[in-house]
PDB file of C-alpha atoms in Angstrom:
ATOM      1  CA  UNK A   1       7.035   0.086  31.669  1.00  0.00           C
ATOM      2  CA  UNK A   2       7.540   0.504  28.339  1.00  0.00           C
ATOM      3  CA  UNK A   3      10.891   0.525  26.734  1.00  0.00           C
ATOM      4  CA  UNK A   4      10.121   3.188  24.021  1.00  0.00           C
ATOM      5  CA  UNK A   5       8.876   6.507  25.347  1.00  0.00           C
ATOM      6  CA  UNK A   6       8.109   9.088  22.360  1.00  0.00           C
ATOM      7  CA  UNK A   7       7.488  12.828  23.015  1.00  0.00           C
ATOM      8  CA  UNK A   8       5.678  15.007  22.882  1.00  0.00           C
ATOM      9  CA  UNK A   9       2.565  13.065  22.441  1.00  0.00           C
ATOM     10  CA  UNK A  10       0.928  15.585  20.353  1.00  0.00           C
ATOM     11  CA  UNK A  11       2.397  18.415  18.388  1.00  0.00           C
ATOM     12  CA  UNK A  12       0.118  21.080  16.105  1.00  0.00           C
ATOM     13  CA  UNK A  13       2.461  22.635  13.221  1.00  0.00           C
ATOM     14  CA  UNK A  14       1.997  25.024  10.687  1.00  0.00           C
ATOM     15  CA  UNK A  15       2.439  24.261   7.383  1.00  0.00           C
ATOM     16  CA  UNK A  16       5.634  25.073   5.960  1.00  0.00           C
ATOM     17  CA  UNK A  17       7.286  24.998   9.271  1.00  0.00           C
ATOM     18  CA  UNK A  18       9.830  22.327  11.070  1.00  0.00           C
ATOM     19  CA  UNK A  19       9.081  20.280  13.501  1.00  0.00           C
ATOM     20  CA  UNK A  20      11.318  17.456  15.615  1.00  0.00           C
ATOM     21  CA  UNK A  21      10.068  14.366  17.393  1.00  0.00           C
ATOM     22  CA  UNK A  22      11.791  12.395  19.914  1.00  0.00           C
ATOM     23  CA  UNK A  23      12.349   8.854  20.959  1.00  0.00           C
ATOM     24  CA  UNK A  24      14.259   7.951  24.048  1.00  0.00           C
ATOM     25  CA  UNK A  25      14.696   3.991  24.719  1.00  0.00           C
ATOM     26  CA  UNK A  26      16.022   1.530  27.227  1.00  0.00           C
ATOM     27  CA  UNK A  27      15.840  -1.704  24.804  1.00  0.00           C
ATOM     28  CA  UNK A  28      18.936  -3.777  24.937  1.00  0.00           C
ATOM     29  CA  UNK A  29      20.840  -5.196  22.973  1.00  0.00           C
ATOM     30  CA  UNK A  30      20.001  -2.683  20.805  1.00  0.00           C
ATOM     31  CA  UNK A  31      19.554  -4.023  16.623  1.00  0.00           C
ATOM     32  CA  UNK A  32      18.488  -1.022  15.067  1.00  0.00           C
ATOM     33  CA  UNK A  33      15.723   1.657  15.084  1.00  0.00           C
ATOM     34  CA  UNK A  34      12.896   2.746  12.414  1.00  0.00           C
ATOM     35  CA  UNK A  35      10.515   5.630  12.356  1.00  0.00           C
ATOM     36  CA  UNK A  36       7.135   4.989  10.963  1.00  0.00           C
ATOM     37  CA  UNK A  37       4.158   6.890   9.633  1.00  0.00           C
ATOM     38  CA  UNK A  38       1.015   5.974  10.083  1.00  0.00           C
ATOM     39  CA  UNK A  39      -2.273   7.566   9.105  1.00  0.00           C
ATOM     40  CA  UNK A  40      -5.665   7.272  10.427  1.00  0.00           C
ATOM     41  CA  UNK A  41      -6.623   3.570  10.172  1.00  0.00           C
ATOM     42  CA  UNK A  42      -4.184   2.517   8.053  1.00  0.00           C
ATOM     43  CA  UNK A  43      -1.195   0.366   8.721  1.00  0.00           C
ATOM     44  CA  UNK A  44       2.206   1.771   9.775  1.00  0.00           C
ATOM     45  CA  UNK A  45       4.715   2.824   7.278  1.00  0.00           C
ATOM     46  CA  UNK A  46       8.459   2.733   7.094  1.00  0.00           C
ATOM     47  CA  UNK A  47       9.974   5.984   7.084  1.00  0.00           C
ATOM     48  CA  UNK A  48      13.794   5.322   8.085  1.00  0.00           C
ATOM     49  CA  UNK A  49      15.796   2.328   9.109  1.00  0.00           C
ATOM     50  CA  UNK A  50      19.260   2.646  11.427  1.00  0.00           C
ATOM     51  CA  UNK A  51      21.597   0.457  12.679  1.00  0.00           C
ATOM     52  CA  UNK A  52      24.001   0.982  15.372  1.00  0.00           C
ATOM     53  CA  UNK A  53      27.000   2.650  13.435  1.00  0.00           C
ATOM     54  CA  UNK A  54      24.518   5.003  11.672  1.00  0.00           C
ATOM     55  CA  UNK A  55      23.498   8.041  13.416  1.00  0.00           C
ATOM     56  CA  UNK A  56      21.551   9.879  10.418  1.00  0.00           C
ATOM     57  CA  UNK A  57      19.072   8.581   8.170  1.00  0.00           C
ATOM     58  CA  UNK A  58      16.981  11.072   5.553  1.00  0.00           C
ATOM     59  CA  UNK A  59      14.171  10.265   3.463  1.00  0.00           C
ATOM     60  CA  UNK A  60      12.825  13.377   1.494  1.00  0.00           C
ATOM     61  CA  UNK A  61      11.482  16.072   4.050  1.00  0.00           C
ATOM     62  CA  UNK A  62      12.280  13.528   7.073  1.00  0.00           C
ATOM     63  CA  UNK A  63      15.091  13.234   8.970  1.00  0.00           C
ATOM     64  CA  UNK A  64      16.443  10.769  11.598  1.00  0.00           C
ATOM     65  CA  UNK A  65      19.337  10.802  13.862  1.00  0.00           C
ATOM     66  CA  UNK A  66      20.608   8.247  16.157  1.00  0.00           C
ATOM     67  CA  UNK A  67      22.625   8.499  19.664  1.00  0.00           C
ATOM     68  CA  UNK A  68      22.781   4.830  20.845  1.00  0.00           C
ATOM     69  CA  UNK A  69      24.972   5.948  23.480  1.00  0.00           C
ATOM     70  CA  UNK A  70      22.025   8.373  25.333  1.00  0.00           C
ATOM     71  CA  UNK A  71      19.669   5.682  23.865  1.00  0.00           C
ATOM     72  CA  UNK A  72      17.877   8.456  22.124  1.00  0.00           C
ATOM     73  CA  UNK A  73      16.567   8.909  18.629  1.00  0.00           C
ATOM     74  CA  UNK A  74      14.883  12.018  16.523  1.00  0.00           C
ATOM     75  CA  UNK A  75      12.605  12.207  13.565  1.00  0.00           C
ATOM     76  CA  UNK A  76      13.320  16.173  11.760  1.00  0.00           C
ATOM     77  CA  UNK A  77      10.567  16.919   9.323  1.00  0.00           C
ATOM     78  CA  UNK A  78      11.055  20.008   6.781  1.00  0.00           C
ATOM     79  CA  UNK A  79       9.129  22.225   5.502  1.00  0.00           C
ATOM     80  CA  UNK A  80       5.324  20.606   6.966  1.00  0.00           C
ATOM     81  CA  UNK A  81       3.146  19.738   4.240  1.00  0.00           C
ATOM     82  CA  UNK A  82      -0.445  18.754   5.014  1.00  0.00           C
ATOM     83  CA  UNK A  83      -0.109  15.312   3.993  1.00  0.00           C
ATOM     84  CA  UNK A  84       2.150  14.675   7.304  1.00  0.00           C
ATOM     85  CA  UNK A  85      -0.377  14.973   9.370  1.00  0.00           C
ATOM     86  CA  UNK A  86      -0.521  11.645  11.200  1.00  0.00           C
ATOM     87  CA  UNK A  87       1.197   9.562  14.097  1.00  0.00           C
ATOM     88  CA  UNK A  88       4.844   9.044  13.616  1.00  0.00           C
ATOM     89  CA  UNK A  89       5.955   5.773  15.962  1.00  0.00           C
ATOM     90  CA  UNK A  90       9.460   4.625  17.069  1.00  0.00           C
ATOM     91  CA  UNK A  91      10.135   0.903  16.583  1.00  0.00           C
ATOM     92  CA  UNK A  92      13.225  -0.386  18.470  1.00  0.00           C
ATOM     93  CA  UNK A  93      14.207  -4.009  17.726  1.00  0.00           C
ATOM     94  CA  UNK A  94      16.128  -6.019  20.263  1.00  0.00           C
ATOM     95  CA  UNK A  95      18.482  -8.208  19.044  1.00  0.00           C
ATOM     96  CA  UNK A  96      18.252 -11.077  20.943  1.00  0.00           C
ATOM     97  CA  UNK A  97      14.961 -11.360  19.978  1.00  0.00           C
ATOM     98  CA  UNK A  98      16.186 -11.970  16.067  1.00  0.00           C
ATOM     99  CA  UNK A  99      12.799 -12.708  14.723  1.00  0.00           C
ATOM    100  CA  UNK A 100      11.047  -9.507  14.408  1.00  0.00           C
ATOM    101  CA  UNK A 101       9.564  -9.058  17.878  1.00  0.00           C
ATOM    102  CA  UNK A 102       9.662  -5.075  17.991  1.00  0.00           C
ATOM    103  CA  UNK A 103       8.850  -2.617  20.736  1.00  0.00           C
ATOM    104  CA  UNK A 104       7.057   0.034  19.376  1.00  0.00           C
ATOM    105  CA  UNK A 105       6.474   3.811  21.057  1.00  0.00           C
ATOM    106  CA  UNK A 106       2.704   4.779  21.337  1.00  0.00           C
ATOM    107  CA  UNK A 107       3.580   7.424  18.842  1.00  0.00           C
ATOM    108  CA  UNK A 108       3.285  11.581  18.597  1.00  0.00           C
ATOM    109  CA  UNK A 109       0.364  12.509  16.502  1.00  0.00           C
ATOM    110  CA  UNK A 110       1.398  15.269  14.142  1.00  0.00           C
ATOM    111  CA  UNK A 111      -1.519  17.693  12.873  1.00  0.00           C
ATOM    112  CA  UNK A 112      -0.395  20.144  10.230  1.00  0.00           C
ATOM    113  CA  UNK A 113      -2.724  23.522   9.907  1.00  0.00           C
ATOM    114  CA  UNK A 114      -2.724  25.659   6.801  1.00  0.00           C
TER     115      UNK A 114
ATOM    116  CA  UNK B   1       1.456  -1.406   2.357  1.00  0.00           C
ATOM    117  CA  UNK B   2       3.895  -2.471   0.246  1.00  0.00           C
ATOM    118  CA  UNK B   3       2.328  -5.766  -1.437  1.00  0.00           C
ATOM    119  CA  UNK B   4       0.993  -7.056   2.087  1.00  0.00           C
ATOM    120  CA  UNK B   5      -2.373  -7.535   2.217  1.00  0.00           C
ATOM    121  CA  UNK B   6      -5.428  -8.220   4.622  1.00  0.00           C
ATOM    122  CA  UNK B   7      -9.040  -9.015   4.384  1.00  0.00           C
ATOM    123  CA  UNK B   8     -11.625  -7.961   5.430  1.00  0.00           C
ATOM    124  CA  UNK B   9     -10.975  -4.042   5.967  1.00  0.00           C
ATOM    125  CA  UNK B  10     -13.620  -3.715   8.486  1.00  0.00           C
ATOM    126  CA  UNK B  11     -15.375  -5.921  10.733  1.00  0.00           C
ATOM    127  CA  UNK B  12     -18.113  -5.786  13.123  1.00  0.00           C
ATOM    128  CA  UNK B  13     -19.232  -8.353  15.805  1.00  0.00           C
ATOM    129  CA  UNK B  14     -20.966  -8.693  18.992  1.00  0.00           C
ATOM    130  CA  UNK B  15     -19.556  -9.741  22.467  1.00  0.00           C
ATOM    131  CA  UNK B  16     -19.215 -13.555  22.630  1.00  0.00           C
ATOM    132  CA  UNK B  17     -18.451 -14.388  18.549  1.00  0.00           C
ATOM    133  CA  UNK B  18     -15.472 -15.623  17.288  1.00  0.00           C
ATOM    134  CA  UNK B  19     -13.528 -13.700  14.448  1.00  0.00           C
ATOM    135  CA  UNK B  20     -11.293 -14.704  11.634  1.00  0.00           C
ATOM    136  CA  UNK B  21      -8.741 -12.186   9.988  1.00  0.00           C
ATOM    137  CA  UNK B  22      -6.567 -12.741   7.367  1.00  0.00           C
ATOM    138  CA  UNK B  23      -3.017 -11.899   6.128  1.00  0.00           C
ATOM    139  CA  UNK B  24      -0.993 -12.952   2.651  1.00  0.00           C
ATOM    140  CA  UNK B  25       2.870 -11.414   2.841  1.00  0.00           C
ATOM    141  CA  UNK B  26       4.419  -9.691   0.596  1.00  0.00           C
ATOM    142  CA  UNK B  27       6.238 -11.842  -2.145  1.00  0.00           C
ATOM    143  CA  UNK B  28       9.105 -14.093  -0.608  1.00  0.00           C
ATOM    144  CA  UNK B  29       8.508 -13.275   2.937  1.00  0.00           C
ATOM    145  CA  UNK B  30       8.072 -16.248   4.925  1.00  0.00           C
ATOM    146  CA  UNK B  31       7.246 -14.896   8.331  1.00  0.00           C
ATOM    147  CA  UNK B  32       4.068 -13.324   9.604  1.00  0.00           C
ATOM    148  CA  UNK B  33       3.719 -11.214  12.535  1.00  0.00           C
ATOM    149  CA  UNK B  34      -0.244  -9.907  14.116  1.00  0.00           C
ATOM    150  CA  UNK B  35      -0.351  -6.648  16.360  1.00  0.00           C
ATOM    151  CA  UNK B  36      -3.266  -5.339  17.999  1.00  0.00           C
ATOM    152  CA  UNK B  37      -3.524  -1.590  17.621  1.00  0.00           C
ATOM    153  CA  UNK B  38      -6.170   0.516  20.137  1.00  0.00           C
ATOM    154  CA  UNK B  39      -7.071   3.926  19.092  1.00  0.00           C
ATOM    155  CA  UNK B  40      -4.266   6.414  19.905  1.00  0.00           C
ATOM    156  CA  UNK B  41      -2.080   3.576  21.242  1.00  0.00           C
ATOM    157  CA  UNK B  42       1.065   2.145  19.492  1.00  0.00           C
ATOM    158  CA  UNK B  43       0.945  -2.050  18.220  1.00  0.00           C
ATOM    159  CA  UNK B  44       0.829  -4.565  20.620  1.00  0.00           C
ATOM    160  CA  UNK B  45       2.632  -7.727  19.503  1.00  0.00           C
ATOM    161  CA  UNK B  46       0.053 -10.577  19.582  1.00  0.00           C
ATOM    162  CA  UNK B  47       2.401 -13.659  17.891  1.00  0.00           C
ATOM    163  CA  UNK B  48       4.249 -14.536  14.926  1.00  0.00           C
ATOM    164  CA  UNK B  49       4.440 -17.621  12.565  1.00  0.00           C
ATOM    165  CA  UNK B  50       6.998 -19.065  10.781  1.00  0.00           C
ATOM    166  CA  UNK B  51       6.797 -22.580   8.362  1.00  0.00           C
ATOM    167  CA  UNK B  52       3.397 -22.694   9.633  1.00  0.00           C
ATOM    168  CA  UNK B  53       4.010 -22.706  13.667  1.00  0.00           C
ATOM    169  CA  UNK B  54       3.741 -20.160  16.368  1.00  0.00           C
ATOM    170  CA  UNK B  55       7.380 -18.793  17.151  1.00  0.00           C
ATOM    171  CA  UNK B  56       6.928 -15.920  19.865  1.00  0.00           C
ATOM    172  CA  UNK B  57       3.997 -14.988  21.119  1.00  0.00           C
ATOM    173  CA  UNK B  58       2.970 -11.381  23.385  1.00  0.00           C
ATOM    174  CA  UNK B  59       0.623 -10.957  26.565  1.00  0.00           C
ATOM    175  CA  UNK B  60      -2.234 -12.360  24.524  1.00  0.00           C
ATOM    176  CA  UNK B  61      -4.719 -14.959  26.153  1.00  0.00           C
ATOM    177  CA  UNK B  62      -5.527 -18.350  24.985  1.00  0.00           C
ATOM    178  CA  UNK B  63      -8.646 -16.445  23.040  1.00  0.00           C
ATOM    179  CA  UNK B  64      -6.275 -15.170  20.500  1.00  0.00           C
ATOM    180  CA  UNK B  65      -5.069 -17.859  18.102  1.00  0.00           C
ATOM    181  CA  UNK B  66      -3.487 -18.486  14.800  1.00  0.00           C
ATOM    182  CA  UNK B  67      -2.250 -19.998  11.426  1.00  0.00           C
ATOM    183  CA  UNK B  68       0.144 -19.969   8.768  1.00  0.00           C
ATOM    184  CA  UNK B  69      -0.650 -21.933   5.855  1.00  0.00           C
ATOM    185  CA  UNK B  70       2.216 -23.345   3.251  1.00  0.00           C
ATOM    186  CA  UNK B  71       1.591 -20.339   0.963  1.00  0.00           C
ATOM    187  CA  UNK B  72       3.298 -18.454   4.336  1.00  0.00           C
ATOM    188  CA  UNK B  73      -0.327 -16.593   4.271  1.00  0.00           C
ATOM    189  CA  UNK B  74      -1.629 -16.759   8.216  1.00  0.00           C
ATOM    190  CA  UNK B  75      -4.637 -16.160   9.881  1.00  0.00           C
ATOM    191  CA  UNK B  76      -5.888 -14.425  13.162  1.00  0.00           C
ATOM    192  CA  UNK B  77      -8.634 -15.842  15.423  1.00  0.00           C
ATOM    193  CA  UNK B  78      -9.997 -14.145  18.338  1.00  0.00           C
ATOM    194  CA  UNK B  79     -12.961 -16.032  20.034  1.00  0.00           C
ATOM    195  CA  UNK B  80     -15.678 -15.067  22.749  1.00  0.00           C
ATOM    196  CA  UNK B  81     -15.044 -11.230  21.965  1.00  0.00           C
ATOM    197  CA  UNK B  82     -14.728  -8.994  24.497  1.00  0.00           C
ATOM    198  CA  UNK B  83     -15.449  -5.069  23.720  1.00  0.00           C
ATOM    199  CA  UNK B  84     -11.871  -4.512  24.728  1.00  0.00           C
ATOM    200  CA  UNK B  85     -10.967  -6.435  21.361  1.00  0.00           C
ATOM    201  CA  UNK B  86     -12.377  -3.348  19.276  1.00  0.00           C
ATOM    202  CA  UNK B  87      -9.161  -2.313  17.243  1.00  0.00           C
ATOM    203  CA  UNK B  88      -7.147  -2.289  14.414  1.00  0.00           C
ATOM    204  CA  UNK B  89      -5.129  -6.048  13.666  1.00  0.00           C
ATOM    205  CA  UNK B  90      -2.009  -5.433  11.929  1.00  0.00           C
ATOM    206  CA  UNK B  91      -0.290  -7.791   9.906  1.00  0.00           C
ATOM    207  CA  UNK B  92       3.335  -7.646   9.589  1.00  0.00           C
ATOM    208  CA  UNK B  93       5.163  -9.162   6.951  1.00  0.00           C
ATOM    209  CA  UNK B  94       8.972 -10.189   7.811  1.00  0.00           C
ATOM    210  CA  UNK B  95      12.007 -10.715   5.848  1.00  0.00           C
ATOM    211  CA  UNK B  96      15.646 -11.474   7.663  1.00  0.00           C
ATOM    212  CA  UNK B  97      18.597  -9.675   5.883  1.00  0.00           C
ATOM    213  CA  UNK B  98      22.437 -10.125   6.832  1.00  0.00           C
ATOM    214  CA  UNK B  99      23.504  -7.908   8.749  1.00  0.00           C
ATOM    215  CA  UNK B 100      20.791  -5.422   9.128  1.00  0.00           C
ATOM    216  CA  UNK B 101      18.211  -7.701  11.167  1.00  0.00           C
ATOM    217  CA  UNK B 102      14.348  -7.764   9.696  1.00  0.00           C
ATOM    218  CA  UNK B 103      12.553  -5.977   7.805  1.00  0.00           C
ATOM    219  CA  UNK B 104       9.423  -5.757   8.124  1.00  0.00           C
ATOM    220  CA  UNK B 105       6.141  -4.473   6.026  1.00  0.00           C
ATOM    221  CA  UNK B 106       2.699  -3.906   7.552  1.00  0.00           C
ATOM    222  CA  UNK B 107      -0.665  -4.072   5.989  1.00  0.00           C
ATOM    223  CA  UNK B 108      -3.638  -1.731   5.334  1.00  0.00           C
ATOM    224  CA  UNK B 109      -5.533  -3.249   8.916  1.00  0.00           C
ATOM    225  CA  UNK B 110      -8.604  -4.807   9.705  1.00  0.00           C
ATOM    226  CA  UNK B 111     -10.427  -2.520  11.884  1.00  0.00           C
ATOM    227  CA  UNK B 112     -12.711  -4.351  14.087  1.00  0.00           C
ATOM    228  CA  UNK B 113     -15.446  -3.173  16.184  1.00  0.00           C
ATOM    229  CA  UNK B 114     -17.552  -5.379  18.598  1.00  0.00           C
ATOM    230  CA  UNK B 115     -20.715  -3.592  20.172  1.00  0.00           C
TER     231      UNK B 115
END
């Protein structure tokens, strides 16, 4: 089973509007927890970074918050814009693994209509 | 991206070759990791090197090998191809800081195909 679930798996937004995504997790120790964007064919992007004492992250239109006690994470975008239409993926890292081994979600693919 | 940087961008074999794919880090960053990506799926970790040996490795067979070189560049070999190898190969480039874990950096892909 994996150990990061992301919902919903799909989402359809108009521009201009908000949208959340969510990312529940059962990785422990817990290290800390990014949000990525990746489009179509190319490789994955960072969008936020938290630790365990942070429980909000922004970066422009995007942001994250962090509950490590429900295990759960969000990604808030603002205001849609066209251009963030691709698949935004959860990466949890486990501490004991202290070398980079991540678990990544399979990801919600985000398609923005004019 | 972020200085990371793979070659080629697109590949396409046939079932039973052997593939080579390769990865140079971003500047100072002395550990590689390879995912394999399927369409619509998240990265799978395949294995990651550091000073030029294989540290941890995923639920990868035997057919899925690799190299780091002393430049901390690596490469990704995948022999007798199976068409369940078609995807995109991620390089990740990996950097520890105190007190915050890794951070790491992917690159562009290679896509690969085998018909």
């Amino acid at each position: 089973k994996n150990q990061v679930e992301q919902s919903p798996q799909s989402l359809i937004i108009l521009e201009g509007k908000n949208c959340t995504l969510q990312c529940n997790y059962t990785v422990s120790p817990f290290s800390n927890l990014r949000w990525y964007k990746q489009d179509t064919g190319r490789g994955p992007v960072s969008l936020t970074i938290m630790t365990f004492s942070e429980n909000t992250k922004s970066n422009g239109r995007y942001t994250a918050t962090l509950d490590a006690d429900t295990k759960q994470s969000s990604l808030h975008i603002t205001a849609s814009q066209l251009s963030d239409s691709a698949s935004y993926i959860c990466v949890v890292s486990n501490r004991a693994d202290s070398w980079g081994k991540l678990q990544f979600g399979a990801g919600t693919q985000v398609v923005v209509t004019p | 991206d972020a200085g990371v940087t793979q070659s080629p961008t697109h590949l396409i074999k046939t079932r039973g070759q052997q593939v080579t794919l390769r990865c140079s880090p971003k500047s100072g960053h002395d550990t590689v990791s390879w995912y394999q990506q399927a369409l619509g799926q998240g990265p799978q970790f395949i294995f990651q090197y550091y000073e030029e040996e294989e540290r941890q490795r995923g639920n990868f067979p035997d057919r899925f090998s690799g190299h780091q070189f002393p430049n901390y560049s690596s490469e990704l070999n995948v022999n007798a191809l199976l068409l369940g190898d078609s995807a995109l190969y991620l390089c990740a480039s990996i950097a520890y800081v105190r007190d915050r874990g890794e951070t790491q950096y992917f690159g562009p892909g290679t896509r690969l195909l085998v018909l």
